[in-house]
XYZ file of C-alpha atoms in Angstrom:
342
model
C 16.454 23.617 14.089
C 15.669 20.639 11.842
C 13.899 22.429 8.225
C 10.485 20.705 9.029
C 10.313 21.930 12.316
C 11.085 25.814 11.041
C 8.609 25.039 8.079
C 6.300 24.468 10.586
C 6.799 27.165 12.734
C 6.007 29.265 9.348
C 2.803 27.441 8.873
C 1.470 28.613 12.572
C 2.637 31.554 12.011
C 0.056 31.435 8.676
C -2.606 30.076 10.710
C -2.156 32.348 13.373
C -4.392 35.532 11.895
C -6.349 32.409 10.812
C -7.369 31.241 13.921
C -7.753 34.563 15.434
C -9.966 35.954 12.777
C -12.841 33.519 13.725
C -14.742 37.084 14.535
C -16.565 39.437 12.557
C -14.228 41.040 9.851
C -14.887 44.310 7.655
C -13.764 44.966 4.743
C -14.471 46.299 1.473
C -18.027 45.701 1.312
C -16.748 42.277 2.608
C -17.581 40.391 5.485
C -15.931 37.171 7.266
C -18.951 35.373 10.058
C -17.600 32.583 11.916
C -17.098 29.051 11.061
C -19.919 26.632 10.318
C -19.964 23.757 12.118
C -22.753 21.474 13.147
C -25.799 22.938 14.862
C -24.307 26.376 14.390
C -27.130 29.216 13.299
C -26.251 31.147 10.812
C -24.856 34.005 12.615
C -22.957 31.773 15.680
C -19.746 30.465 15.731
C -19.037 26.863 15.840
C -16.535 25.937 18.545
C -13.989 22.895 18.559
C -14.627 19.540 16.416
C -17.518 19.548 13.486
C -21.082 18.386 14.919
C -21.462 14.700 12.749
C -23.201 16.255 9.482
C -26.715 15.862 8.416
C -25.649 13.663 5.770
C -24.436 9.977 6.305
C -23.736 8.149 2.890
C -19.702 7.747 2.830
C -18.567 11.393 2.571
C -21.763 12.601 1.050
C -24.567 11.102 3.145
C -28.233 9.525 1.564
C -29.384 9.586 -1.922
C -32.847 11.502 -2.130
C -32.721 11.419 -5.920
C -36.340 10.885 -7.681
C -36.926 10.623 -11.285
C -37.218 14.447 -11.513
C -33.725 15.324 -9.582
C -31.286 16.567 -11.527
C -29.319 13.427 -10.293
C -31.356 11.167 -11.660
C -29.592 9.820 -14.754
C -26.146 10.881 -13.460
C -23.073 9.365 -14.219
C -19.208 9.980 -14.633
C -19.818 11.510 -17.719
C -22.594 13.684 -17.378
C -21.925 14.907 -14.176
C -20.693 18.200 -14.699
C -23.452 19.087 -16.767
C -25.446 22.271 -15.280
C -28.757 24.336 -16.380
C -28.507 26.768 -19.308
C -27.732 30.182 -17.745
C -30.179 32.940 -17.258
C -30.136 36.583 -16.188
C -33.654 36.112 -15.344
C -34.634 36.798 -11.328
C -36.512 34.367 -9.447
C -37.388 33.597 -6.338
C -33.799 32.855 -4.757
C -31.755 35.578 -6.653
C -35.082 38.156 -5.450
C -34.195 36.946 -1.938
C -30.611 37.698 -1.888
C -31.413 40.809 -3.419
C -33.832 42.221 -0.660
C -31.192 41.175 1.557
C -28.588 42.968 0.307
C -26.217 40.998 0.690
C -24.791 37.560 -0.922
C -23.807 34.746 1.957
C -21.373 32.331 0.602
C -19.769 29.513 2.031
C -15.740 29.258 1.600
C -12.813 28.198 2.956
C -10.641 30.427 5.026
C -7.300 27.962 5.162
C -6.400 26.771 2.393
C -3.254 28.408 0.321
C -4.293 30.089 -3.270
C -7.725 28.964 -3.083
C -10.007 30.904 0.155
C -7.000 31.848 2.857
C -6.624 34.581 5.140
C -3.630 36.544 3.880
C -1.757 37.177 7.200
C -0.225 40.504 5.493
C -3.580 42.080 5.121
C -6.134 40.035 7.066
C -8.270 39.670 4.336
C -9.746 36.689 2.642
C -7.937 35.851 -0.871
C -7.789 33.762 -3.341
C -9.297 31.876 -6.515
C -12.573 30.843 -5.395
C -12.779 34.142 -3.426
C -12.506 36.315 -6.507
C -14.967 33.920 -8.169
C -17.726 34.762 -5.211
C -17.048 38.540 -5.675
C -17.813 38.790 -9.311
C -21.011 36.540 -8.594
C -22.175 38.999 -5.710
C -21.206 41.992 -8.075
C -23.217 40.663 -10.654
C -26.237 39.775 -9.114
C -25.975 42.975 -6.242
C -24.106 45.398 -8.175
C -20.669 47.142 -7.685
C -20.511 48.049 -4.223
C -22.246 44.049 -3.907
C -21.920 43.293 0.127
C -20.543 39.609 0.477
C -20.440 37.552 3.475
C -17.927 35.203 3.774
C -18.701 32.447 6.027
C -15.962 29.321 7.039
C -17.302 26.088 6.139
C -15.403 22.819 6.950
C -15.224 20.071 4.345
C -17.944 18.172 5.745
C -20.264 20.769 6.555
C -20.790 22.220 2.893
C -23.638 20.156 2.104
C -25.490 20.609 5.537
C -24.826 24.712 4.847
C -26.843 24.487 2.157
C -29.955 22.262 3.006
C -30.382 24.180 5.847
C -30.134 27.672 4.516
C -27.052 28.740 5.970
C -25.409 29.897 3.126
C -26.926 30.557 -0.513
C -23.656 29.131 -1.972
C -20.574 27.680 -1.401
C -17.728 28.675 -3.211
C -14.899 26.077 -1.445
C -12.890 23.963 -4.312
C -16.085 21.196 -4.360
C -16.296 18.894 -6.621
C -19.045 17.946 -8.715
C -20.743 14.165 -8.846
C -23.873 12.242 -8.570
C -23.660 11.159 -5.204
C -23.663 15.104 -4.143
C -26.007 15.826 -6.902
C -28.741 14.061 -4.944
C -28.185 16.592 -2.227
C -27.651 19.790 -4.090
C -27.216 21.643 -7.045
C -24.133 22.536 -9.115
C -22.869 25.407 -11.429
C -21.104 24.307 -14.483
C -17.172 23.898 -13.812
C -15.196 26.361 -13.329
C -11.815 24.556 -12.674
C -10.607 20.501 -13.412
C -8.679 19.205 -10.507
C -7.929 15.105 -9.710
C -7.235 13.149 -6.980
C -3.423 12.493 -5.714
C -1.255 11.759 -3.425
C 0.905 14.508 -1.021
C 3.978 12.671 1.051
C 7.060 13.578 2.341
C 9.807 13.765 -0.269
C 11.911 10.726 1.127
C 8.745 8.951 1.732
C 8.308 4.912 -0.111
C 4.725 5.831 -0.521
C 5.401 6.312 -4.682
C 1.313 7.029 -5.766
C -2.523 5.909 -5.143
C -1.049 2.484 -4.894
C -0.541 -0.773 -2.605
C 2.598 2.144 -1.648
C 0.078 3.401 0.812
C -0.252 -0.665 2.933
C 0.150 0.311 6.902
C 0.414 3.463 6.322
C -1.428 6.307 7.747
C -3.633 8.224 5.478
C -4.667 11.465 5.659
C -8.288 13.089 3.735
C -10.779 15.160 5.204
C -13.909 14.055 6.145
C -16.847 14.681 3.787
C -14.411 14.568 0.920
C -13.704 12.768 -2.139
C -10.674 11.792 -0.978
C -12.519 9.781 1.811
C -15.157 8.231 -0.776
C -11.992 7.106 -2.974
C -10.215 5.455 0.154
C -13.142 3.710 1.393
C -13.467 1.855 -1.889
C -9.837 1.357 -2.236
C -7.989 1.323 0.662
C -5.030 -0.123 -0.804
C -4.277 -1.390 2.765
C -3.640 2.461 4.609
C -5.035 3.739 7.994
C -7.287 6.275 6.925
C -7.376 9.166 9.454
C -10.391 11.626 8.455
C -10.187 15.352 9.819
C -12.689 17.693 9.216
C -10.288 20.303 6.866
C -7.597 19.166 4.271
C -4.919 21.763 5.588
C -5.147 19.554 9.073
C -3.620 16.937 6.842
C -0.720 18.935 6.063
C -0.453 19.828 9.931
C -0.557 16.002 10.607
C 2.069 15.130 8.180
C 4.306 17.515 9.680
C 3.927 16.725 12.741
C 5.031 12.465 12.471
C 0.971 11.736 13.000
C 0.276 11.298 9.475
C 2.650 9.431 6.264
C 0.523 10.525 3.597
C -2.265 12.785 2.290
C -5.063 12.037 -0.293
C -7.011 15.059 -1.453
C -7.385 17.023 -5.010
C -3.967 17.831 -6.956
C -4.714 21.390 -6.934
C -4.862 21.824 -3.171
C -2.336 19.513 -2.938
C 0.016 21.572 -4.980
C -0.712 24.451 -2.657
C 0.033 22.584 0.450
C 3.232 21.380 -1.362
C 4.324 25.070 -1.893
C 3.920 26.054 1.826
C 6.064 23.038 2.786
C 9.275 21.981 0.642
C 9.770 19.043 2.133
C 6.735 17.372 0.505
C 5.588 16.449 -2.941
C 2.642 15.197 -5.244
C 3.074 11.070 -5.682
C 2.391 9.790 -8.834
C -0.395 10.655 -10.837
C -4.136 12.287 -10.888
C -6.307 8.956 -10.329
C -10.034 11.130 -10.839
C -11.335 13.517 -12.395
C -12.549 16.397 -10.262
C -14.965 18.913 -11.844
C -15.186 21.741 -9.314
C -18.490 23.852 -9.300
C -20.628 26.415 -6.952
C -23.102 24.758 -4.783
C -26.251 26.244 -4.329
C -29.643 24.559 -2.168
C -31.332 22.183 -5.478
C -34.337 24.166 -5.048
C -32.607 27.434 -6.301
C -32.544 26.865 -10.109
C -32.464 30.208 -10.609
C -29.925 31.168 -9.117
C -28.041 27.716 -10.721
C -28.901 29.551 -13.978
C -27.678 32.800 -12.458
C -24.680 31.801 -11.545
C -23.767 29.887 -14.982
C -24.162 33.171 -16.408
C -21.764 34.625 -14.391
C -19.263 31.805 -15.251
C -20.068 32.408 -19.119
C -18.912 35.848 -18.712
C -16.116 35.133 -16.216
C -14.261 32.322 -18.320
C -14.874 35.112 -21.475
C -14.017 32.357 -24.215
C -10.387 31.495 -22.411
C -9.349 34.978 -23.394
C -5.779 35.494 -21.863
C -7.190 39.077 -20.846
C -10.449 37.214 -19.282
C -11.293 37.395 -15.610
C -10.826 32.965 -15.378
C -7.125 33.709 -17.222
C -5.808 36.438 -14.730
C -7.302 34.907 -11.762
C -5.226 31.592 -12.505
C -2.210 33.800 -13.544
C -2.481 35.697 -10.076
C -2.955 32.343 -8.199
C -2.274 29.357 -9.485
C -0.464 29.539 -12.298
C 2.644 29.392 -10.130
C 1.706 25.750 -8.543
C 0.025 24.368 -11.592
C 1.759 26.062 -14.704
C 0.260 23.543 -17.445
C -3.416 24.921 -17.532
C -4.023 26.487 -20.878
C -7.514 28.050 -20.113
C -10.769 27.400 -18.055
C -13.294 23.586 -18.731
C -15.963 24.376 -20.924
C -19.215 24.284 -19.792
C -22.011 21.450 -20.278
C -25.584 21.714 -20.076
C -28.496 19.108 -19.504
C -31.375 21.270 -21.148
């Protein structure tokens, strides 16, 4: 049996509990609803392929930005920038409270980041342990989360229509998605790159990629940065970035464009690929809440003040990365600092 082929064969075995936990899963004052996908209520499953999203702009969908949006004014280098944090309750931290119960968008596939550990059938990872310490600080200890899967292209339609109060799911922050919703500060600074095969010709971001068939999810940044510059590739758009690694493996796919950090997790489930080249963005991630929630903005930017605790190697941000990352990206020396616009 050829190496990719028993690589493979690991993968599905992965995805396996993946695909099977689509249900209703219990856990630790923890809860996993199934996926999101277009036209799906909040409590229903989404079967097969992604509904087209609500939004249509190139992987983000319309501007509705007016001169009081917090998008207005936006650009590459204000971007990031969030509201001042605030422990004080309004109206969309009150209604999560008489819920009982914080709903948060994530993803349920992808390595380090929001996966289903196939040991314990439990969601894990980074952004995971970042949504439990929100819902523990806004619902207390014994905080009741629910985890719901949201494909790449369905975050944004999650949270204009109510169907999650956050989304926790490696997104990045810019002004084209700052029309459509609001951000935390950062909480982790990822880039753009390239994943091929090892033995590949396709070197980086570059005219490398000409004829060749390029992999990004749909909804992504990945897909924005390939429509301006195609550098000649097929693009082939799925609707989650671990599909890309499936299609790569599989002959159906030559290369994969999507952030560095999920790339290096894809690389460490598969050996025979790499990163290409070098970071060619810069890719703030942030929570996602509706833009009408600026408490809960403010909220949750007070949770990341305490989380990232100064860059402190004892800090929540610190052992989260040592637990996760560190392994795939060793170079990080501590969490971005955040920036404010009032």
């Amino acid at each position: 049996m050829s190496v990719r082929r028993r690589v493979l064969g690991n993968l599905r075995a992965v995805l396996a509990p993946v695909a099977a936990g689509m249900g209703v899963m219990a856990a630790a004052a923890a809860v996993l609803v199934p996926t999101l996908a277009g036209g799906a209520g909040a409590g229903g499953g989404g079967a097969g392929r992604a509904a087209t999203p609500v939004v249509t702009h190139p992987a983000y969908g319309p501007g509705t930005a007016s001169g009081t949006s917090p998008a207005a004014g936006c650009t590459s280098r204000n971007a990031a920038e969030s509201l001042r944090p605030s422990s004080d309750e309004g109206p969309a931290v009150a209604r999560i409270k008489e819920r009982g119960q914080l709903v948060v968008g994530v993803d349920q596939n992808t390595y380090r980041w929001g996966y289903r550990d196939p040991a314990t059938g439990k969601l894990a990872g980074f952004d995971i342990d970042l949504a439990r310490a929100i819902a523990t600080d806004i619902l207390g200890p014994d905080a009741k989360v629910v985890f719901k899967a949201v494909p790449t292209d369905q975050r944004i339609p999650a949270l204009q229509k109510r169907r999650v109060d956050m989304v926790v799911r490696t997104m990045t922050i810019n002004c084209a998605r700052k029309k459509l919703v609001a951000f935390s500060t950062s909480y982790f600074q990822g880039g753009q790159q390239v994943l091929a095969p090892k033995a590949s010709a396709v070197k980086a971001f570059d005219d490398s990629l000409r004829g060749k068939r390029v992999c990004t999810a749909a909804g992504s940044t990945g897909e924005a940065e390939l429509a301006a510059r195609p550098h000649g590739a097929k693009v082939l758009t799925v609707p989650n970035q671990l599909d890309c690694l499936v299609r790569l493996q599989l002959g159906q796919a030559d290369a994969v464009v999507t952030d560095n950090a999920l790339a290096a997790a894809q690389a460490a489930q598969d050996p025979a690929v790499e990163l290409k080249g070098r970071p060619f963005t810069d890719e703030p991630y942030g929570v996602a809440m509706n833009e009408a929630d600026t408490d809960l903005v403010r909220r949750v930017n007070k949770v990341l003040d305490d989380y990232r605790a100064g860059g402190a190697p004892d800090g929540p941000w610190m052992r989260a990365y040592r637990k996760w990352l560190k392994a795939d990206l060793p170079d990080i020396s501590g969490p971005p600092s955040p920036e404010y616009s009032d």
